[in-house]
Short mmCIF file of C-alpha atoms in Angstrom, two decimals:
data_model
loop_
_atom_site.label_atom_id
_atom_site.label_comp_id
_atom_site.label_asym_id
_atom_site.label_seq_id
_atom_site.Cartn_x
_atom_site.Cartn_y
_atom_site.Cartn_z
CA MET A 1 -4.66 26.77 -0.98
CA PRO A 2 -6.82 27.87 1.98
CA SER A 3 -6.20 31.46 3.08
CA ARG A 4 -4.34 31.92 6.35
CA PRO A 5 -3.51 35.03 8.37
CA LEU A 6 -0.11 36.63 7.69
CA THR A 7 1.18 36.40 11.26
CA ASN A 8 3.95 34.67 13.14
CA GLN A 9 1.61 31.77 13.82
CA ARG A 10 3.11 28.27 13.88
CA PHE A 11 2.44 25.84 11.04
CA ARG A 12 2.23 22.09 11.50
CA TYR A 13 1.88 19.14 9.17
CA LEU A 14 -0.41 16.46 10.60
CA PHE A 15 0.70 12.81 10.41
CA VAL A 16 -1.83 10.15 11.44
CA ASN A 17 -0.52 7.07 13.32
CA GLY A 18 2.91 7.14 11.74
CA PHE A 19 5.90 9.36 10.97
CA SER A 20 8.82 7.97 8.96
CA LYS A 21 12.39 9.18 8.55
CA TYR A 22 11.51 10.07 4.93
CA GLN A 23 8.61 12.25 6.06
CA GLN A 24 10.84 13.91 8.67
CA ARG A 25 13.39 14.67 5.96
CA ALA A 26 10.68 15.96 3.62
CA LEU A 27 9.35 18.32 6.30
CA GLU A 28 12.84 19.65 6.95
CA LYS A 29 13.29 20.16 3.21
CA TYR A 30 10.02 22.08 2.96
CA SER A 31 10.98 24.26 5.94
CA GLU A 32 14.30 25.08 4.30
CA GLN A 33 12.60 26.04 1.04
CA LYS A 34 10.08 28.28 2.79
CA GLY A 35 12.58 29.83 5.19
CA ARG A 36 10.63 28.94 8.32
CA ILE A 37 10.06 25.85 10.48
CA TYR A 38 7.10 23.63 9.74
CA GLU A 39 6.59 21.26 12.64
CA ALA A 40 5.28 17.71 12.65
CA LEU A 41 2.13 16.95 14.64
CA LEU A 42 1.79 13.21 15.13
CA LEU A 43 -1.70 12.11 16.14
CA VAL A 44 -1.57 8.56 17.53
CA ASP A 45 -4.42 6.27 18.55
CA ASP A 46 -4.42 5.11 22.17
CA GLU A 47 -4.23 1.49 20.97
CA TYR A 48 -0.79 2.03 19.39
CA PRO A 49 2.26 1.22 21.57
CA VAL A 50 4.05 4.26 23.03
CA ALA A 51 7.53 2.85 22.38
CA GLU A 52 7.19 3.39 18.61
CA TRP A 53 7.34 7.18 18.99
CA GLN A 54 9.81 7.75 21.83
CA GLU A 55 12.89 8.46 19.70
CA LEU A 56 11.46 10.99 17.25
CA ALA A 57 13.43 14.09 16.29
CA GLU A 58 13.04 17.67 17.46
CA HIS A 59 9.97 19.66 16.33
CA VAL A 60 7.66 16.64 16.61
CA THR A 61 4.60 17.03 18.83
CA ILE A 62 2.97 13.71 19.74
CA VAL A 63 -0.70 13.70 20.73
CA ARG A 64 -2.40 10.49 21.80
CA THR A 65 -6.16 10.27 21.38
CA ASP A 66 -9.14 7.96 21.06
CA PHE A 67 -10.20 8.01 17.40
CA GLN A 68 -13.41 6.16 18.25
CA ASN A 69 -14.64 8.96 20.53
CA THR A 70 -15.57 12.04 18.49
CA ASP A 71 -15.50 14.38 21.51
CA THR A 72 -12.06 13.18 22.58
CA LEU A 73 -10.69 13.43 19.05
CA GLN A 74 -12.02 16.96 18.59
CA ALA A 75 -10.61 18.04 21.96
CA SER A 76 -7.21 16.55 21.06
CA LEU A 77 -7.06 18.52 17.79
CA ARG A 78 -8.58 21.78 19.06
CA PRO A 79 -5.31 23.42 20.28
CA TYR A 80 -3.72 22.86 16.85
CA THR A 81 -6.60 23.29 14.39
CA ASP A 82 -5.58 26.78 13.18
CA GLU A 83 -1.95 25.67 12.78
CA ILE A 84 -2.45 22.54 10.64
CA LEU A 85 -1.36 23.06 7.04
CA ALA A 86 -2.25 19.61 5.68
CA ALA A 87 -2.61 15.99 6.77
CA THR A 88 -1.42 12.59 5.56
CA CYS A 89 -1.06 8.95 6.53
CA SER A 90 1.14 6.24 5.06
CA SER A 91 -0.72 2.93 5.12
CA ASP A 92 -4.12 1.43 4.24
CA GLY A 93 -4.73 0.61 7.90
CA ASN A 94 -4.47 4.28 8.90
CA VAL A 95 -6.76 5.71 6.22
CA PRO A 96 -9.93 5.19 8.36
CA TYR A 97 -8.22 7.19 11.12
CA LEU A 98 -7.43 10.02 8.69
CA ARG A 99 -11.07 9.96 7.60
CA LYS A 100 -12.17 10.60 11.18
CA VAL A 101 -9.84 13.62 11.40
CA ILE A 102 -11.11 15.41 8.27
CA PRO A 103 -14.21 17.10 9.85
CA PHE A 104 -11.95 18.79 12.41
CA ILE A 105 -9.43 20.33 9.95
CA PRO A 106 -11.78 22.33 7.66
CA ALA A 107 -9.08 24.76 6.51
CA CYS A 108 -7.08 21.93 4.88
CA THR A 109 -7.54 20.50 1.41
CA THR A 110 -8.22 16.78 1.88
CA PRO A 111 -9.89 13.83 0.15
CA THR A 112 -13.56 13.61 1.00
CA GLU A 113 -14.63 11.28 3.79
CA THR A 114 -16.79 9.39 1.30
CA SER A 115 -13.96 8.81 -1.19
CA LEU A 116 -11.75 7.45 1.60
CA GLU A 117 -14.54 5.10 2.64
CA TRP A 118 -14.91 3.83 -0.92
CA THR A 119 -11.19 3.18 -1.36
CA THR A 120 -10.58 1.37 1.92
CA GLU A 121 -13.20 -1.32 1.41
CA LYS A 122 -12.70 -3.44 -1.70
CA THR A 123 -16.39 -4.28 -2.17
CA LYS A 124 -17.48 -0.65 -2.37
CA MET A 125 -14.52 0.12 -4.61
CA ARG A 126 -15.43 -2.70 -7.03
CA ARG A 127 -19.07 -1.59 -7.26
CA ILE A 128 -18.12 1.98 -8.06
CA LEU A 129 -15.43 1.05 -10.60
CA ARG A 130 -17.78 -1.31 -12.46
CA ARG A 131 -20.59 1.26 -12.38
CA TYR A 132 -18.20 3.85 -13.85
CA ASP A 133 -16.53 1.59 -16.45
CA LYS A 134 -17.00 -2.20 -16.53
CA SER A 135 -14.00 -2.59 -18.84
CA ILE A 136 -11.49 -1.73 -16.10
CA ALA A 137 -12.79 -3.86 -13.20
CA PRO A 138 -13.35 -7.63 -12.75
CA ARG A 139 -16.67 -9.36 -11.97
CA PHE A 140 -17.13 -9.93 -8.23
CA LEU A 141 -19.46 -11.10 -5.48
CA VAL A 142 -19.55 -10.45 -1.71
CA ILE A 143 -20.34 -13.50 0.44
CA HIS A 144 -21.07 -14.09 4.13
CA ASP A 145 -21.18 -17.89 4.49
CA ASP A 146 -19.94 -21.14 2.92
CA THR A 147 -23.32 -22.79 2.22
CA LYS A 148 -24.01 -24.81 -0.93
CA GLU A 149 -26.30 -22.04 -2.18
CA THR A 150 -23.52 -19.48 -1.81
CA ILE A 151 -21.01 -21.68 -3.66
CA ASP A 152 -23.56 -22.19 -6.46
CA GLU A 153 -24.07 -18.44 -6.74
CA ILE A 154 -20.32 -17.78 -6.91
CA GLU A 155 -19.91 -20.27 -9.74
CA LYS A 156 -22.80 -18.67 -11.65
CA GLU A 157 -21.88 -14.99 -11.13
CA VAL A 158 -18.05 -15.09 -11.17
CA GLY A 159 -16.83 -18.32 -12.81
CA TYR A 160 -13.46 -20.09 -12.67
CA PRO A 161 -10.70 -19.29 -12.09
CA MET A 162 -11.47 -16.85 -9.28
CA VAL A 163 -9.76 -15.11 -6.35
CA VAL A 164 -11.08 -15.15 -2.77
CA LYS A 165 -9.93 -12.28 -0.56
CA PRO A 166 -10.97 -10.10 2.41
CA SER A 167 -12.55 -6.74 1.61
CA GLY A 168 -10.40 -4.59 3.90
CA LEU A 169 -6.91 -6.10 4.20
CA ALA A 170 -3.71 -5.25 2.32
CA ALA A 171 -0.47 -7.08 1.46
CA SER A 172 -2.19 -10.14 -0.12
CA LEU A 173 -3.40 -11.36 3.28
CA LEU A 174 -5.88 -14.27 3.02
CA VAL A 175 -5.83 -14.09 -0.79
CA SER A 176 -6.28 -17.43 -2.60
CA ILE A 177 -7.00 -18.57 -6.16
CA CYS A 178 -9.54 -21.32 -6.94
CA TYR A 179 -9.83 -23.38 -10.12
CA HIS A 180 -12.62 -25.85 -9.20
CA ARG A 181 -15.48 -26.36 -6.76
CA GLU A 182 -13.64 -28.48 -4.17
CA GLU A 183 -10.91 -25.86 -3.95
CA LEU A 184 -13.46 -23.05 -3.71
CA GLU A 185 -15.36 -24.77 -0.88
CA ALA A 186 -12.18 -25.32 1.15
CA VAL A 187 -10.85 -21.78 0.63
CA VAL A 188 -14.15 -20.06 1.45
CA LYS A 189 -14.55 -22.17 4.62
CA THR A 190 -10.99 -21.29 5.78
CA THR A 191 -11.32 -17.60 4.92
CA ILE A 192 -14.59 -17.16 6.79
CA LYS A 193 -13.12 -19.01 9.78
CA LYS A 194 -9.96 -16.82 9.94
CA ILE A 195 -11.10 -13.43 8.71
CA ASP A 196 -12.21 -11.95 12.06
CA GLN A 197 -8.96 -12.96 13.76
CA ILE A 198 -6.76 -11.55 10.97
CA TYR A 199 -8.85 -8.36 10.78
CA LYS A 200 -8.23 -7.73 14.44
CA LYS A 201 -4.53 -8.51 14.23
CA LYS A 202 -3.91 -6.43 11.07
CA ARG A 203 -6.38 -3.60 11.79
CA GLY A 204 -8.64 -4.30 8.82
CA ARG A 205 -10.69 -1.49 7.31
CA GLY A 206 -14.46 -1.51 7.45
CA GLU A 207 -16.60 -4.57 8.10
CA ALA A 208 -14.92 -7.97 7.68
CA LYS A 209 -16.37 -9.30 4.41
CA VAL A 210 -15.24 -11.94 1.92
CA LEU A 211 -14.86 -10.85 -1.69
CA VAL A 212 -14.82 -13.35 -4.58
CA GLU A 213 -13.76 -11.95 -7.95
CA GLU A 214 -12.80 -12.98 -11.45
CA PHE A 215 -9.13 -13.98 -11.74
CA MET A 216 -7.39 -11.97 -14.44
CA GLU A 217 -4.50 -13.54 -16.31
CA GLY A 218 -1.66 -11.18 -17.16
CA ASP A 219 1.32 -9.23 -15.88
CA MET A 220 0.88 -7.13 -12.74
CA TYR A 221 2.06 -3.54 -12.44
CA SER A 222 1.45 -0.64 -10.09
CA ILE A 223 1.70 3.11 -10.32
CA ASP A 224 1.45 6.01 -7.85
CA VAL A 225 -0.24 9.21 -8.92
CA TYR A 226 -0.41 12.56 -7.14
CA VAL A 227 -3.93 14.08 -7.37
CA ASP A 228 -4.29 17.73 -6.42
CA ASN A 229 -7.31 19.58 -5.04
CA VAL A 230 -8.89 20.14 -8.49
CA GLY A 231 -8.19 16.66 -9.86
CA GLN A 232 -4.98 17.38 -11.79
CA MET A 233 -2.90 14.17 -11.87
CA TYR A 234 0.88 13.74 -11.87
CA PHE A 235 2.11 10.22 -12.60
CA THR A 236 5.18 8.53 -11.17
CA PRO A 237 6.96 5.76 -13.14
CA MET A 238 5.39 2.30 -13.45
CA VAL A 239 6.56 -0.57 -11.25
CA TYR A 240 6.54 -4.22 -12.38
CA VAL A 241 5.29 -6.70 -9.75
CA LYS A 242 6.05 -10.43 -9.75
CA THR A 243 3.86 -12.39 -7.31
CA GLY A 244 4.82 -15.38 -5.22
CA ARG A 245 2.61 -17.50 -7.46
CA GLU A 246 4.99 -16.86 -10.38
CA VAL A 247 7.96 -18.32 -8.50
CA GLY A 248 6.33 -21.47 -7.21
CA PHE A 249 4.29 -20.39 -4.16
CA ASP A 250 0.57 -21.00 -3.91
CA ASP A 251 0.31 -17.42 -2.75
CA PHE A 252 -0.17 -13.86 -4.09
CA PHE A 253 2.35 -11.85 -2.06
CA GLY A 254 4.54 -9.33 -3.89
CA TYR A 255 7.70 -11.40 -4.40
CA MET A 256 9.49 -8.78 -6.51
CA ARG A 257 8.86 -5.15 -7.43
CA MET A 258 11.09 -3.50 -10.04
CA THR A 259 11.43 -0.12 -11.73
CA PRO A 260 11.92 1.14 -14.43
CA THR A 261 9.80 -1.36 -16.34
CA GLN A 262 10.22 -2.68 -19.89
CA LEU A 263 6.85 -1.27 -21.00
CA ASN A 264 6.85 0.88 -24.12
CA SER A 265 5.32 4.38 -24.13
CA SER A 266 2.04 3.20 -25.70
CA HIS A 267 1.41 0.54 -23.04
CA THR A 268 2.36 3.01 -20.31
CA GLU A 269 -0.11 5.58 -21.64
CA ASP A 270 -2.87 2.93 -21.72
CA ALA A 271 -2.11 1.99 -18.09
CA GLN A 272 -2.23 5.65 -17.07
CA ALA A 273 -5.57 6.05 -18.87
CA ALA A 274 -7.03 3.18 -16.83
CA ALA A 275 -5.63 4.75 -13.66
CA VAL A 276 -7.22 8.09 -14.57
CA ARG A 277 -10.64 6.43 -14.90
CA ALA A 278 -10.21 4.78 -11.48
CA VAL A 279 -9.24 8.07 -9.82
CA LYS A 280 -12.21 9.86 -11.38
CA ALA A 281 -14.65 7.07 -10.54
CA LEU A 282 -13.69 7.17 -6.87
CA GLY A 283 -13.61 10.97 -6.67
CA MET A 284 -10.07 11.22 -5.36
CA ARG A 285 -8.61 14.65 -4.53
CA SER A 286 -5.67 16.03 -2.50
CA THR A 287 -3.89 12.75 -2.05
CA THR A 288 -1.41 10.27 -3.47
CA CYS A 289 -3.09 7.20 -5.00
CA HIS A 290 -1.46 3.79 -5.28
CA ILE A 291 -3.06 1.85 -8.13
CA GLU A 292 -2.49 -1.83 -8.90
CA LEU A 293 -3.22 -3.03 -12.44
CA ILE A 294 -3.17 -6.17 -14.56
CA ARG A 295 -2.20 -6.05 -18.23
CA THR A 296 -4.49 -8.64 -19.81
CA GLU A 297 -4.67 -9.70 -23.47
CA ASP A 298 -7.52 -7.24 -24.04
CA ASN A 299 -6.75 -4.19 -21.92
CA TRP A 300 -5.61 -2.88 -18.55
CA LYS A 301 -7.70 -3.85 -15.50
CA VAL A 302 -7.62 -2.08 -12.14
CA ILE A 303 -7.09 -4.46 -9.22
CA GLU A 304 -7.52 -1.76 -6.61
CA LEU A 305 -6.74 1.83 -5.65
CA GLY A 306 -5.38 2.91 -2.27
CA PRO A 307 -5.40 6.57 -1.10
CA ARG A 308 -1.74 6.54 0.00
CA MET A 309 1.81 5.96 -1.21
CA GLY A 310 2.66 2.45 -2.40
CA GLY A 311 4.82 0.20 -0.28
CA PHE A 312 8.57 0.64 -0.77
CA ARG A 313 7.91 3.37 -3.33
CA HIS A 314 9.90 6.08 -1.60
CA GLU A 315 13.10 4.03 -1.72
CA MET A 316 12.48 2.75 -5.26
CA TYR A 317 11.69 6.15 -6.78
CA GLU A 318 14.52 7.88 -4.96
CA LEU A 319 17.12 5.34 -6.10
CA SER A 320 15.95 4.97 -9.73
CA PHE A 321 14.81 8.55 -10.49
CA GLY A 322 15.80 10.89 -7.68
CA ILE A 323 12.09 11.41 -6.87
CA ASP A 324 11.35 12.42 -3.29
CA HIS A 325 8.06 10.55 -2.98
CA SER A 326 7.29 11.52 0.61
CA PHE A 327 8.00 15.17 -0.19
CA ASN A 328 5.65 15.08 -3.19
CA ASP A 329 2.96 13.41 -1.08
CA MET A 330 3.19 16.36 1.30
CA LEU A 331 3.20 18.93 -1.51
CA VAL A 332 0.09 17.69 -3.31
CA ARG A 333 -1.92 17.88 -0.08
CA ILE A 334 -0.91 21.51 0.68
CA PRO A 335 -1.53 21.91 -2.41
CA GLU A 336 1.65 22.57 -4.39
CA VAL A 337 2.92 21.02 -7.63
CA PRO A 338 4.98 17.82 -7.06
CA LYS A 339 8.46 17.53 -8.55
CA ILE A 340 9.07 14.44 -10.73
CA PRO A 341 12.52 14.14 -12.33
CA LYS A 342 12.47 12.05 -15.53
CA LYS A 343 16.12 10.95 -15.81
CA VAL A 344 16.69 7.24 -15.09
CA LEU A 345 19.53 6.75 -12.59
CA GLY A 346 19.38 2.95 -12.48
CA TYR A 347 17.25 -0.08 -11.65
CA THR A 348 15.74 -0.85 -8.26
CA ALA A 349 14.20 -4.11 -7.09
CA VAL A 350 12.53 -4.98 -3.78
CA LEU A 351 12.25 -8.66 -2.84
CA GLN A 352 10.12 -10.26 -0.13
CA PHE A 353 10.93 -13.81 0.95
CA TYR A 354 8.58 -16.19 2.75
CA ALA A 355 9.47 -19.64 4.04
CA LYS A 356 8.61 -22.41 1.57
CA LYS A 357 7.05 -24.39 4.41
CA GLU A 358 5.05 -22.99 7.32
CA GLY A 359 6.43 -23.60 10.79
CA LYS A 360 8.83 -22.17 13.37
CA LEU A 361 11.91 -20.45 11.95
CA GLU A 362 14.98 -22.58 12.62
CA LYS A 363 17.68 -20.99 10.43
CA ILE A 364 18.29 -18.58 7.54
CA GLN A 365 21.18 -19.77 5.40
CA GLY A 366 23.09 -17.56 2.96
CA VAL A 367 22.64 -14.19 4.69
CA TYR A 368 26.37 -13.34 4.68
CA LYS A 369 26.69 -14.14 0.98
CA VAL A 370 23.72 -11.88 0.21
CA GLN A 371 25.20 -9.05 2.28
CA ALA A 372 28.33 -9.16 0.10
CA LEU A 373 26.43 -8.47 -3.13
CA LYS A 374 27.29 -5.18 -4.84
CA SER A 375 23.70 -4.15 -5.59
CA LEU A 376 22.33 -4.75 -2.09
CA GLN A 377 21.09 -1.52 -0.48
CA THR A 378 19.14 -2.78 2.55
CA MET A 379 18.23 -6.08 4.17
CA ARG A 380 15.53 -6.36 6.79
CA ILE A 381 15.07 -9.63 8.67
CA ARG A 382 11.53 -9.53 10.05
CA LYS A 383 11.41 -12.87 11.87
CA GLU A 384 13.44 -14.10 14.83
CA ILE A 385 14.61 -17.65 15.31
CA GLY A 386 11.77 -19.66 16.83
CA GLU A 387 9.09 -17.31 15.52
CA LYS A 388 6.23 -18.80 13.51
CA CYS A 389 6.38 -18.39 9.71
CA THR A 390 3.10 -18.49 7.77
CA PHE A 391 2.14 -17.73 4.19
CA ALA A 392 0.56 -14.40 3.24
CA LYS A 393 -2.69 -16.16 2.33
CA HIS A 394 -2.86 -17.34 5.96
CA GLY A 395 -2.15 -13.86 7.35
CA GLY A 396 1.65 -14.12 7.61
CA ASP A 397 4.45 -11.58 7.07
CA PRO A 398 7.70 -11.96 5.06
CA VAL A 399 10.82 -13.41 6.68
CA LEU A 400 13.17 -11.07 4.80
CA GLU A 401 12.90 -7.89 2.71
CA LEU A 402 15.74 -6.82 0.41
CA THR A 403 16.31 -3.68 -1.70
CA LEU A 404 18.73 -3.82 -4.65
CA PHE A 405 20.00 -1.05 -6.93
CA ASP A 406 22.43 -0.84 -9.82
CA ALA A 407 22.86 1.31 -12.91
CA SER A 408 22.62 -1.86 -14.97
CA ARG A 409 19.40 -3.90 -15.16
CA SER A 410 21.34 -7.06 -15.97
CA ASN A 411 23.42 -6.66 -12.78
CA VAL A 412 20.27 -6.38 -10.67
CA LEU A 413 18.76 -9.46 -12.32
CA ALA A 414 22.02 -11.38 -11.81
CA ASP A 415 22.05 -10.53 -8.09
CA ILE A 416 18.40 -11.55 -7.76
CA ARG A 417 19.36 -14.90 -9.20
CA ARG A 418 22.29 -15.19 -6.74
CA ILE A 419 20.00 -14.36 -3.82
CA GLU A 420 17.56 -17.06 -4.88
CA GLN A 421 20.45 -19.53 -4.93
CA PHE A 422 22.06 -18.35 -1.67
CA LEU A 423 19.03 -17.96 0.62
CA ASN A 424 17.46 -20.94 2.33
CA ILE A 425 14.79 -20.34 5.00
CA ILE A 426 14.53 -23.44 7.18
CA THR A 427 11.44 -24.06 9.31
CA LYS A 428 10.38 -26.95 11.51
#
């Protein structure tokens, strides 16, 4: 840990473009353990709406700045530089902002600017992973147009089936699978047409590029790992991911995430070994990494690595294992050893529902029946009546998000089945 003067100086934890209730609770927990107050410093880009931060708790200092202007950013941080203990952000879209902050907090242990650049643009990530170990990464190609020559090159270098996706977007946005040339031509044309618009709307990372890669058949899993300042890794439990494609959608959104998984210890160790190679290849340090993997017939393949906590992971790990994921994310960046309880408390599942047909939302049937289910922890309705519903591959968001928990796996699976029978999202 960087040396600091033994004075009554204030200490702050820097949060970039976001501060959740879990992070607030984690900071309070850390303050209680250390016997002194550690305050939250929230650095927010001028483009973000002010209303998001108006109801934050005590001991939160909000500083608005222009991340694109180096002089302004440095001036905004200058009054707090000697007080900042560590820094974090909680989404892929905010990693480029964190990268811009790193030169101005030299006393903190952080990932390198280069490693954050590699992990926020899929094309650079793929090149580095394949250069390090071809066995863990799929074949890929970066394209810029939909000409006949480009389609010919894709067929030669990648082969069918293949996945077309943007290089700097998360949450399965604009991701499509192609099995033949006609499908490939249509998907590439649509993706190139829409990518700039979706990049702007979703704050894409890096330059808007189209990535075409080998489609890997197998079961999808993800894992979060805490990496300290010297590269020591601490693994959280595996999470099984079922995509929309597996339940009848022509789409790759995360339909269901569930933990604990049914993987045996040998398969888990093999998955962790693949994750270790990805972390080392990309030079990650002083961060939490979210790693998505495919278990193929031959081995584990890395889909991608993000330098942040996985989506919904705080709730899932807290319910199923008593792991305080946001607290551990803070600890590993200070750096201190994260705390990972091993006892299984129960089974957690997160479901995301999209409309089966795109259009304006007319009605959601079955909500009251779902609310009565024993395992339901939270339900978030993200669309209002009359709002447009689009698939993830067209840049859309879910209509509903549900979190379930029960000590019995069979009870969770039974309630998932009930939800699928109860819910009906009607669009017109």
